[in-house]
XYZ file of C-alpha atoms in Angstrom:
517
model
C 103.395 84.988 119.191
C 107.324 84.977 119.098
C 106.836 82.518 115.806
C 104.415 85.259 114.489
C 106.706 87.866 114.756
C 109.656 86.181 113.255
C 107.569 85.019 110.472
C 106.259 87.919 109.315
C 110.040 88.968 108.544
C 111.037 86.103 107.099
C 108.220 84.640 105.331
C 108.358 87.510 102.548
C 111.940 86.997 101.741
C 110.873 82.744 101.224
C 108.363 84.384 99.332
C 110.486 86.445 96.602
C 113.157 83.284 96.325
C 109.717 80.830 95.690
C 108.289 83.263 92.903
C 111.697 83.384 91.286
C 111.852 79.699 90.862
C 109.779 78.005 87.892
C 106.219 76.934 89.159
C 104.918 73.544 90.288
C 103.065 71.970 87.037
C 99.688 72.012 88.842
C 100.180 75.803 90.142
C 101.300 76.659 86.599
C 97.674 77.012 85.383
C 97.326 78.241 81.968
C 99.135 82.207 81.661
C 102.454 81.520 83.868
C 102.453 85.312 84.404
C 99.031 85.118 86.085
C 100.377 82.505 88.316
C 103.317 84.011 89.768
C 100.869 86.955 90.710
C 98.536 84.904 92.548
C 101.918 83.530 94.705
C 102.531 87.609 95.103
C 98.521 87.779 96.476
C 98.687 84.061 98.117
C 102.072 85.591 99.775
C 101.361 88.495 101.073
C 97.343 87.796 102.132
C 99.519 84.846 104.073
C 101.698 87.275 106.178
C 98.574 89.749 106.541
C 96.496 86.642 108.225
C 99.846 86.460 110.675
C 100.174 90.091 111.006
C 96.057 90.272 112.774
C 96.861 86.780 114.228
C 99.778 88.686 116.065
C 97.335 91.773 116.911
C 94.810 89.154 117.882
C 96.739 87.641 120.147
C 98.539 90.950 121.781
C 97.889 91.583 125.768
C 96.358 94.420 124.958
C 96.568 95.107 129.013
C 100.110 96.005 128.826
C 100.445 97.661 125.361
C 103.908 99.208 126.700
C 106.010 95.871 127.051
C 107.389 94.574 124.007
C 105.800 91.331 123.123
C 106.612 88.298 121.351
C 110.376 88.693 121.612
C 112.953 87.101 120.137
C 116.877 87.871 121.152
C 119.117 85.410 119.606
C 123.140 86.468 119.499
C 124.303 87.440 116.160
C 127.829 89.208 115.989
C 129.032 88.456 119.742
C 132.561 90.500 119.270
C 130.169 93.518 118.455
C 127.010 92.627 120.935
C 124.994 92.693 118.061
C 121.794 90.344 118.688
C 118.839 88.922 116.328
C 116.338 91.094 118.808
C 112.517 91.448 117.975
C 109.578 92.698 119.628
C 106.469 94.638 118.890
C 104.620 96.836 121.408
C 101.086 99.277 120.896
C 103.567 101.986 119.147
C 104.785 99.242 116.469
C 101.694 97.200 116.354
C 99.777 99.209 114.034
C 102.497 99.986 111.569
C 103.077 96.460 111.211
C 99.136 95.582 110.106
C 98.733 99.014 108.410
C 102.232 97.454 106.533
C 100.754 94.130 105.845
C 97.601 95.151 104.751
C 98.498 97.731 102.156
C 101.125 95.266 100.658
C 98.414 92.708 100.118
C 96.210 95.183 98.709
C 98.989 96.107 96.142
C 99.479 92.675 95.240
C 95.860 92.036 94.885
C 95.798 95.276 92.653
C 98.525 94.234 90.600
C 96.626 90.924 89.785
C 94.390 92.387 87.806
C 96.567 95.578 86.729
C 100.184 94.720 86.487
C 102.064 97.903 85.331
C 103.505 97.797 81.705
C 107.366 96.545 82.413
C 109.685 93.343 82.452
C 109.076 90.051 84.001
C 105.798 89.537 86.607
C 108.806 87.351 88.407
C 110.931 90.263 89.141
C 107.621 92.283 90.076
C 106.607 89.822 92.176
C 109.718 89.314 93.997
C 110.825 92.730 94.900
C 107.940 93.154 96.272
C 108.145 90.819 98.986
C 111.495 92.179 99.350
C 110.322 95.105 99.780
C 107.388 93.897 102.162
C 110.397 92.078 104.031
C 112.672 95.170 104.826
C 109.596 97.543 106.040
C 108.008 95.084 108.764
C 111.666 94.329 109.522
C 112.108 97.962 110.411
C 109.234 98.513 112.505
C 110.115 94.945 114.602
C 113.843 95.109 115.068
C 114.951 96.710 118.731
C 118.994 96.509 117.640
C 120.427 99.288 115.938
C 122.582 98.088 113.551
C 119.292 95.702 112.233
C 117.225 98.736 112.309
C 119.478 100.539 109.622
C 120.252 97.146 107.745
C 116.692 97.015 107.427
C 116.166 100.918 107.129
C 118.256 99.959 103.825
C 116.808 97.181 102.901
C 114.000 98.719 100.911
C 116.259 100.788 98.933
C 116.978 98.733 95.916
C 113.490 97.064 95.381
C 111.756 100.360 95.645
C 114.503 101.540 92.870
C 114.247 98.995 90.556
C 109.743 99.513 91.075
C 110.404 102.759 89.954
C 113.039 102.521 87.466
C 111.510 99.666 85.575
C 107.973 99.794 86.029
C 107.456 103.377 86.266
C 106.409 106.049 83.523
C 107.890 109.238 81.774
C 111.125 110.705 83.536
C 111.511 106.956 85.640
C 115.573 106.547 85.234
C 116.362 110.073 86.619
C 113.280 109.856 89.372
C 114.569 106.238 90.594
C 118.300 107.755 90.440
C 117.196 110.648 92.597
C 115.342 108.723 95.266
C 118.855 106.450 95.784
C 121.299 108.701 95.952
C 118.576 111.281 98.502
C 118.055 108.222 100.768
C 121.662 106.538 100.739
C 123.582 109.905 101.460
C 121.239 110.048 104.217
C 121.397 107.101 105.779
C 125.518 106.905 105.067
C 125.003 110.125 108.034
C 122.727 108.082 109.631
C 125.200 104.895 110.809
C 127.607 106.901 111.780
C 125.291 108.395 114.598
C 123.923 105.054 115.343
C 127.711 103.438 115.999
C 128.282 106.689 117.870
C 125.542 105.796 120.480
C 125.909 101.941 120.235
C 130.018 102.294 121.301
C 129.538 105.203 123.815
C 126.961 102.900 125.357
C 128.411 99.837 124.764
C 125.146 98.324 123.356
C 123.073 98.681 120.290
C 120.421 97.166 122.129
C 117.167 99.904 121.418
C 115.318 98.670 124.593
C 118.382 98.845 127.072
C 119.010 102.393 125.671
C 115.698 103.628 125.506
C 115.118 102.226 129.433
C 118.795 104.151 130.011
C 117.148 107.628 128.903
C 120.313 109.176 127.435
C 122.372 108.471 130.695
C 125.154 107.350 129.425
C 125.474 109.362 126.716
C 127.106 113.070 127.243
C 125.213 115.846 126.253
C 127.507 116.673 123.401
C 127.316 112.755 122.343
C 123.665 113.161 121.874
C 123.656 116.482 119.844
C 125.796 114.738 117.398
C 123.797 111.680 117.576
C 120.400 113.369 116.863
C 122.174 115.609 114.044
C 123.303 112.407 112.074
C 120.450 109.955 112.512
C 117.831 112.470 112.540
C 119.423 113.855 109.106
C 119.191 110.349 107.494
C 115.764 109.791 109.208
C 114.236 113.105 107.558
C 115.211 112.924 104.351
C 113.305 109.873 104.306
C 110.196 111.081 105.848
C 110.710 113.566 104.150
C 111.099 116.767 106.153
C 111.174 120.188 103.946
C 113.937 121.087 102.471
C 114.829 117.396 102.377
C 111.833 116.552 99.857
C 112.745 117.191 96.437
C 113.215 113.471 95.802
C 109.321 112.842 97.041
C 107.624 114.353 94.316
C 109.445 113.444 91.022
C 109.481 109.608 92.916
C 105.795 109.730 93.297
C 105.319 111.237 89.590
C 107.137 108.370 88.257
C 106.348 105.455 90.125
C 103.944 102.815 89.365
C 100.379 103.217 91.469
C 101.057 100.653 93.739
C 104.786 101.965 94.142
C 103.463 105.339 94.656
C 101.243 103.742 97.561
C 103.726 101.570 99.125
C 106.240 104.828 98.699
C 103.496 106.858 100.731
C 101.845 104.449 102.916
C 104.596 102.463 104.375
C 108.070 103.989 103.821
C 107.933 107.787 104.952
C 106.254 106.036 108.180
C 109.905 104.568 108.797
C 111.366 108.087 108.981
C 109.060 109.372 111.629
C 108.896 105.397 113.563
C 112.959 106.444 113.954
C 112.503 109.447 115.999
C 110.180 107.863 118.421
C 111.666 104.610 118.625
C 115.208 106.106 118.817
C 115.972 109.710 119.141
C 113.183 110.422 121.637
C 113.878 107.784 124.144
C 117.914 107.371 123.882
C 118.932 111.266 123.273
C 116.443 113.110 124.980
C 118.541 116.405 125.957
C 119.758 116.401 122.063
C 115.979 116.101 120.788
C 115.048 118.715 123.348
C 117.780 121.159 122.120
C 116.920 120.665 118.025
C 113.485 120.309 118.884
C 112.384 124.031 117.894
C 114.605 123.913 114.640
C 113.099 120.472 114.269
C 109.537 122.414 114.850
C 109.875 124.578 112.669
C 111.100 122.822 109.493
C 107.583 120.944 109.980
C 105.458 124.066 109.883
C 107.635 125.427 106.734
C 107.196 122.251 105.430
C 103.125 122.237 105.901
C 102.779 125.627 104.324
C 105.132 124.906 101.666
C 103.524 121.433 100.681
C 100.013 123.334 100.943
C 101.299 125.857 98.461
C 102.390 123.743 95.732
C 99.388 122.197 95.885
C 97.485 124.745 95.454
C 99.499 125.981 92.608
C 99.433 122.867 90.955
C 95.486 122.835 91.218
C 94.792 125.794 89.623
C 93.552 126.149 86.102
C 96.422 126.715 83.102
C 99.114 125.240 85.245
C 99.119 121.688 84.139
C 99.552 119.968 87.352
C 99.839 116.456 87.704
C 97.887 115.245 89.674
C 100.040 111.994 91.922
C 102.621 115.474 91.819
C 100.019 117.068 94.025
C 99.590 114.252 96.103
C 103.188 113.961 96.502
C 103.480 117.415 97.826
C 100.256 116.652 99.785
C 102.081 114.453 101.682
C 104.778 116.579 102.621
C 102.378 118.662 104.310
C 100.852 115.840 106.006
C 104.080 114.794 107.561
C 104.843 118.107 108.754
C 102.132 117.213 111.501
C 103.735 114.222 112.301
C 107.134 115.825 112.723
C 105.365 118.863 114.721
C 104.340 116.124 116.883
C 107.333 114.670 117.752
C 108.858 117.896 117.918
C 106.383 118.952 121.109
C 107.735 116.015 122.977
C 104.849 115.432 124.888
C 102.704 112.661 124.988
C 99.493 114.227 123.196
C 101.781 115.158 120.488
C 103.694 111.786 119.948
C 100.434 110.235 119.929
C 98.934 112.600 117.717
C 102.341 111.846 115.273
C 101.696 107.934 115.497
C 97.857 108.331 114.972
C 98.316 110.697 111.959
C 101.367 108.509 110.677
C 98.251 105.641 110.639
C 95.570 108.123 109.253
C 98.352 109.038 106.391
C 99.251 105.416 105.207
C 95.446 104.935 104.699
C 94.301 107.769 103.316
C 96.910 108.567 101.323
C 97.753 105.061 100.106
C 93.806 105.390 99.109
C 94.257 108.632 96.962
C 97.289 107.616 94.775
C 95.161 104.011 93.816
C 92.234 106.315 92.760
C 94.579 108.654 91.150
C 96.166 105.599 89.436
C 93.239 104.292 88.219
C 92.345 107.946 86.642
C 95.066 107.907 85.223
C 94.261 104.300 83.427
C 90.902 105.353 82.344
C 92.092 109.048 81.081
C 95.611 108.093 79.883
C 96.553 111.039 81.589
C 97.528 112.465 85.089
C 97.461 116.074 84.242
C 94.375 118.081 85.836
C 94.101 120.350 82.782
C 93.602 117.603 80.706
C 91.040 115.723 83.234
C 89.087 118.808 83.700
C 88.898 119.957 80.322
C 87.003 123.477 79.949
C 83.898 122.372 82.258
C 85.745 119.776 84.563
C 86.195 116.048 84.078
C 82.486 115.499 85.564
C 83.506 112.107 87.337
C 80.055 112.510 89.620
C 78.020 112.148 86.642
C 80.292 109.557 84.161
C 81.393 107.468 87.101
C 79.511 108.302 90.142
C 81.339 105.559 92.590
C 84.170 106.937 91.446
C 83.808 110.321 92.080
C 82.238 109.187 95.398
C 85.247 107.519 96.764
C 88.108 110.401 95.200
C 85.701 113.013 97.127
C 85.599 111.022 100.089
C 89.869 110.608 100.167
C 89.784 114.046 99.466
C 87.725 115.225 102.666
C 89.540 112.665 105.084
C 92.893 113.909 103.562
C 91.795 117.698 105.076
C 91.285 116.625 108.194
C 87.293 116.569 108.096
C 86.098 115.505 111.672
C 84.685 111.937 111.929
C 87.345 110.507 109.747
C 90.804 109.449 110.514
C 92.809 112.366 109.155
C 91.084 114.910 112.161
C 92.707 113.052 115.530
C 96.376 112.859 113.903
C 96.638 116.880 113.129
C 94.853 117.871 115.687
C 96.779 116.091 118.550
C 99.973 117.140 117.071
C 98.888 121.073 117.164
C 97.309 120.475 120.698
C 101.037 119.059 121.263
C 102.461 121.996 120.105
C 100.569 124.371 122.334
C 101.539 122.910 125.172
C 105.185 121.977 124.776
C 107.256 119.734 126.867
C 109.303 121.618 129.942
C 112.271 123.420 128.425
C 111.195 123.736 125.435
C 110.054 127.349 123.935
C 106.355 128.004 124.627
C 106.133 131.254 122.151
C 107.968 129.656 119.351
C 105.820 126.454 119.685
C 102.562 128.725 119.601
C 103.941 130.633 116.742
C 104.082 126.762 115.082
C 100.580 126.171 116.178
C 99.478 128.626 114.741
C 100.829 128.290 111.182
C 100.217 124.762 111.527
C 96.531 125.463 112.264
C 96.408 127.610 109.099
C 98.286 125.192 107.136
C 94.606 122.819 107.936
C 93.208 125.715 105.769
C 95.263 125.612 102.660
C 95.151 121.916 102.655
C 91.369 122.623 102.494
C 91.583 124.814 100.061
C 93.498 122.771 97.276
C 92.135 119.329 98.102
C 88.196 121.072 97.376
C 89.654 122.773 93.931
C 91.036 119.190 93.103
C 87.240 117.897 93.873
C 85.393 120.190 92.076
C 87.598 120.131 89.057
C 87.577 116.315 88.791
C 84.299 115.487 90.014
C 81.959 118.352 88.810
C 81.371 119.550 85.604
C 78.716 118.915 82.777
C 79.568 115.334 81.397
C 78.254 116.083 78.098
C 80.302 119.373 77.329
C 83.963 117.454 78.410
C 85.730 115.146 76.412
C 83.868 112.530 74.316
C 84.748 109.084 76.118
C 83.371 106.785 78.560
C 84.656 106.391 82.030
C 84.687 103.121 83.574
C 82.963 103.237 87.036
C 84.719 100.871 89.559
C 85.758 97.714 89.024
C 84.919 94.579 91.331
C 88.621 94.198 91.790
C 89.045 97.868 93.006
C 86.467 97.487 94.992
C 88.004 94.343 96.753
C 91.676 96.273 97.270
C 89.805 99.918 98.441
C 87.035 99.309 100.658
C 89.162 97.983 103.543
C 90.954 102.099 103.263
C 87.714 103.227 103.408
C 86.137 101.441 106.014
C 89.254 101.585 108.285
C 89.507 105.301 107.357
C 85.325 106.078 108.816
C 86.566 103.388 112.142
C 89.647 105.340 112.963
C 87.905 108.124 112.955
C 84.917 107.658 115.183
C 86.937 105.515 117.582
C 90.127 106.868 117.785
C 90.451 104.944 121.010
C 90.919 101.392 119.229
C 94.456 103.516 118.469
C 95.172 105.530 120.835
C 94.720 102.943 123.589
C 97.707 101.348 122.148
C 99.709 103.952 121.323
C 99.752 105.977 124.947
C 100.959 103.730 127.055
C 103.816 102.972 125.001
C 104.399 106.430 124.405
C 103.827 107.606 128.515
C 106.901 105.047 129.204
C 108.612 105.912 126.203
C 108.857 109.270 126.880
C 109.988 108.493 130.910
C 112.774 106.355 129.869
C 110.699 103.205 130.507
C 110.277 104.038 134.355
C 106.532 104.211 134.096
């Protein structure tokens, strides 16, 4: 378990130095490009074999202990230590991490985006894959933001050089958004570690704040809850999302999605909630109500970008989608109870799927159209994907159901524990403001309704004879292969919620009591 762990950290980094290096003559094979993909898929399917090996072999008994630990000193003059663990909060982001970067890979095999060398592709990828699972199995502080940053320059370079129309100024956008925030970010992080005298995350978290002064942990929660929200990203901190998203290649756009706005959100539970308690409970309304703003807001755009004469582009819409979606997850954490932590961590699950499932169908529209742009895809009748390509209308109208929240699929639990959070807020906090955010929130469930159906019935209905003269592919065997495992783990979320939450509660119960329970 401890070699699992470690592994799965550094076996991607081996990974991007191997696929830089010229191939072996017999794993050449006859298109070199070809090859180094099929290291990217052998790679990555490698480190998603380790990642259920590790889930596999978790005590499942005692999801709140950190498991398969590894603290080795690093900087002794600063107490900085090589310290891993997983427990049931981390667990799922790390498979949910491993299995959506094999899925791009796999993906990528058969539809490499139009840019420079497959090598490069290849590589920062596993970079990338390196930095995320890094982030989500650290427990030191200063590793947590070296690997918070980590992901920065391969996602830039997957956007910048691989991306489409408007790339340069989209990948220049998401940089200079993230590093400002995270420059905030260490300086609230060396603020806790020297107060305390430890950047250890599981001494701190088991401390509860009690060594830091109240006015320590406002300041601490200001700066690393800044730099931790304008990744997730929390409204008004979201203007980099969408143009990113536009821009990026699908499975950039997915990754982008799927597995970095979860390290945002894993930040406040894993740090601000457990170490600065009294500084989460005072920003907790503000923090509240940013995430309603920011579901209403996200809602809106949507549905102004849905409607007919607009041109909206369609992965724009899912950008702003997500924005929404998030909101519930920072809502949540904001409640600071246990039903609405949970609720955050199941819907931060629920959003890598589904979500990492809508921008690969999107993608692939956009392949088969040459085009993004709803106007366009719906023409005058709509683009009448239920009767050109049936399976593919199938599965866009099934991501677009589980992305509202429709009970039975994983999207429901998430946004409905946070709001059930919300009503009942944590001692202290304001119960009247917290209802007002239910509330909104609740109505928030309706607008997302609202656009995601418009987006359905403009894509998938319409008369397929009166729309534009061209064939649509249905889906491909290779599509298949990279998005039934969304789908199916999308329907088993869903109707057992329990295979999630069972892992997530106790870790959150003691989380929340400062490890006393």
């Amino acid at each position: 378990m401890q070699f699992l762990l470690a592994f799965l950290v550094a076996a991607p980094l081996l990974g991007a130095v191997a696929a830089l290096l010229p191939a072996p003559p017999g794993l050449k094979g006859r298109n070199p490009e070809q090859a180094v993909l099929r290291h990217g898929v052998t790679v990555t399917g490698v480190i998603l074999a380790a990642a259920i090996a590790l889930a596999l072999g978790f005590d499942h008994d005692a999801p709140a202990r950190f498991q398969a630990t590894t603290d080795i000193s690093w900087i002794p003059a600063l107490d900085v230590r090589i310290h891993l663990g997983v427990d049931g909060i981390s667990l799922p982001l790390l498979v949910m991490t491993a299995l959506l970067f094999f899925l791009c890979a796999l993906y990528s095999y058969f539809k490499l985006p139009a840019g420079p060398s497959p090598k490069a592709f290849v590589a920062l990828l596993l970079v990338l894959e390196s930095g995320t699972l890094a982030t989500f199995a650290v427990l030191d502080l200063l590793l947590f933001f070296l690997a918070f940053e980590m992901v920065l320059i391969p996602m830039y370079f997957l956007i910048a050089r691989w991306g489409g129309a408007q790339r340069q100024a989209a990948a220049w956008k998401f940089i200079l958004y993230t590093l400002l925030g995270s420059v905030v970010m260490l300086l609230g992080l060396l603020l806790i570690g020297v107060t305390a005298d430890t950047f250890d995350m599981v001494a701190l978290a088991t401390d509860n704040g009690r060594e830091l002064s109240r006015t320590t942990q406002l300041l601490a929660v200001l700066a690393i809850g800044l730099g931790l929200a304008v990744k997730t990203p929390m409204w008004p901190l979201h203007t980099w999302l969408p143009d990113a998203h536009t821009a990026a290649p699908t499975v950039g756009s997915v990754l982008l999605a799927g597995v970095l706005l979860k390290m945002g959100t894993y930040g406040f539970v894993r740090i601000l909630l457990p170490v600065t308690p009294e500084g989460m409970a005072a920003f907790a309304p503000y923090l509240g109500a940013f995430a309603v703003v920011g579901i209403v807001y996200g809602s809106l755009a949507c549905l102004a970008l849905a409607r007919k004469g607009n041109k909206g582009d369609l992965k724009r819409l899912i950008a702003y989608s997500s924005v929404g979606h998030m909101g519930f997850v920072l809502l949540g954490i904001a409640s600071m109870t246990p039903t609405g932590v949970n609720g955050a961590l199941f819907a931060n699950i629920a959003h890598g799927l589904i979500t990492g499932l809508l921008f690969f169908l999107v993608g692939a529209l956009k392949d088969r159209y040459g085009t993004a742009d709803l106007d366009t895809l719906a023409g005058a009748t709509g683009a009448a994907l239920y009767g050109r390509a049936p399976r593919f209308g199938a599965l866009l109208a099934f991501a677009a159901v589980a992305s509202l929240g429709l009970p039975g699929l994983a999207g429901f639990w998430g946004e409905m524990l946070a709001l059930f959070g919300a009503f009942d807020p944590a001692e202290g906090l304001s119960r009247p403001a917290f209802l007002t955010y239910t509330a909104v929130g609740a109505f928030g469930t309706l607008l997302t309704a609202a656009y995601l159906l418009v987006v359905v019935r403009r894509v998938c209905m319409g008369d397929p004879k009166a729309g534009p003269e061209l064939t649509v592919a249905d889906v491909h065997r290779y599509e298949v292969a990279a998005w039934t495992p969304l789908v199916a783990l999308t329907v088993l979320a869903g109707l057992w919620p329990a295979l999630l939450l069972g892992l997530t509660d106790p870790a959150v119960q003691q989380l929340l009591a400062g490890g006393t329970s």
